[in-house]
Amino acid sequence: MKKRILVTGGAGFIGSNFCNLNKDRYEIIALDNLFLGDKKNLNPDIRFFLGDASSEDDLKKIGPVDIVLHLAGTSSAPMFLENPRRAYLNSIESFLTTLQWSQKTGVQKFLYASTSSLYGNNPLPLVETQSVTPPNH
């Protein structure tokens, strides 16, 4: 039996690529509020839920999953400046809500991806050993 994976931000760039590449290996459920994502990025075979990772009611509609890959979030500092409330909900609140929901429902693994923006203007290619110096620091 395939493991069920919930991908928050599943219609975004990284989320949709993960979903499309792994659709045969796992039962993938993509959740996205389409703030930055687009449903057209997903293979039609991917089960898609229009909803928000900061809403426990939306998460409950998904049902039980084995793994959560949390990719929902605002990915750059300028987006926080344009609409701080929306960026907060899309990043911090969605992380906390999804993490608490995962604990309550017995999720086996929770994976969280941050942003490469943390590495600021380091030379490319970025590697994990480089200093973390966001441009707004």
XYZ file of C-alpha atoms in Angstrom:
137
model
C 0.000 0.000 0.000
C 1.329 3.429 -0.998
C 2.040 5.998 1.677
C -0.267 9.019 1.601
C 1.575 12.325 1.362
C 0.002 15.730 1.861
C 1.920 18.441 0.020
C 0.954 21.915 1.226
C 1.745 24.475 -1.436
C 1.278 21.584 -3.828
C 0.477 23.767 -6.856
C 3.549 25.967 -6.428
C 6.825 25.529 -8.280
C 8.555 23.105 -5.908
C 5.345 21.468 -4.680
C 3.984 20.688 -8.129
C 7.311 19.299 -9.301
C 7.461 17.027 -6.243
C 3.860 15.898 -6.799
C 4.318 15.220 -10.509
C 7.602 13.357 -10.063
C 6.300 11.167 -7.221
C 2.674 10.507 -8.254
C 3.375 6.866 -9.112
C 5.380 6.143 -5.956
C 3.003 7.702 -3.383
C -0.633 8.649 -3.041
C -0.218 12.408 -3.339
C -2.682 14.981 -2.082
C -1.900 18.584 -3.021
C -3.351 21.399 -0.910
C -2.949 24.961 -2.136
C -4.716 28.301 -1.708
C -3.354 29.390 -5.108
C -1.762 32.525 -3.631
C 1.415 31.710 -5.570
C 0.546 28.349 -7.115
C -1.498 27.337 -10.144
C -3.508 24.140 -10.444
C -2.341 23.865 -14.070
C 1.134 23.019 -12.723
C -0.195 19.659 -11.504
C -0.667 16.457 -13.454
C -4.434 15.809 -13.715
C -3.933 12.524 -11.821
C -2.913 14.410 -8.654
C -5.706 14.772 -6.097
C -6.039 18.518 -5.503
C -7.753 20.404 -2.674
C -8.299 24.140 -2.925
C -7.721 25.248 0.637
C -5.386 26.875 3.082
C -2.771 25.201 5.257
C -3.509 27.792 7.951
C -7.071 26.434 8.244
C -7.544 23.335 10.374
C -10.983 22.896 8.767
C -9.336 22.657 5.334
C -6.762 20.183 6.647
C -9.504 18.002 8.177
C -11.060 17.594 4.713
C -7.892 15.814 3.555
C -8.312 12.835 5.875
C -5.475 10.796 7.361
C -2.002 10.972 5.812
C 1.326 9.315 6.607
C 3.634 12.185 5.666
C 3.301 15.957 5.364
C 5.616 17.896 3.097
C 4.985 21.508 4.096
C 5.936 23.780 1.202
C 3.224 26.419 1.617
C 4.591 29.816 2.402
C 5.603 33.237 1.226
C 9.006 32.846 -0.328
C 10.567 36.298 -0.381
C 11.035 39.337 1.833
C 9.350 41.800 -0.594
C 6.115 39.780 -0.330
C 6.174 40.300 3.446
C 6.531 44.042 2.951
C 3.681 44.278 0.427
C 1.120 42.526 2.649
C 2.526 41.535 6.053
C -0.733 39.990 7.318
C -1.175 37.760 4.252
C 2.491 36.761 4.323
C 2.231 35.895 8.016
C -0.839 33.718 7.466
C 0.683 32.071 4.400
C 3.992 31.284 6.117
C 4.014 31.248 9.908
C 0.366 30.469 10.667
C 0.244 27.747 8.008
C 3.359 26.112 9.465
C 2.014 26.113 13.027
C -1.477 24.953 12.048
C -0.166 22.154 9.824
C 2.338 21.022 12.448
C -0.316 20.906 15.209
C -2.774 19.099 12.903
C -0.042 16.587 12.063
C 0.623 15.915 15.758
C -3.092 15.458 16.494
C -3.693 13.100 13.587
C -0.638 10.865 14.011
C 1.357 11.890 10.944
C 4.540 9.782 10.837
C 6.847 12.387 9.268
C 6.665 16.140 8.845
C 9.085 17.764 6.421
C 9.451 21.535 6.267
C 11.214 23.473 3.545
C 12.446 26.960 4.173
C 13.596 29.395 1.470
C 16.903 29.912 -0.303
C 16.374 33.636 0.357
C 18.007 32.985 3.735
C 21.340 32.712 1.947
C 21.049 36.241 0.599
C 23.638 37.268 -1.953
C 26.066 34.394 -1.454
C 27.823 33.201 -4.616
C 26.070 30.515 -6.664
C 25.606 27.644 -6.443
C 24.190 27.940 -2.931
C 25.329 25.269 -0.474
C 24.220 24.596 3.094
C 27.644 25.492 4.533
C 27.356 29.127 3.401
C 26.486 31.774 5.944
C 22.815 32.584 6.408
C 22.461 36.292 5.717
C 19.053 37.299 4.405
C 19.115 40.501 2.326
C 16.787 42.260 4.790
C 19.075 41.487 7.747
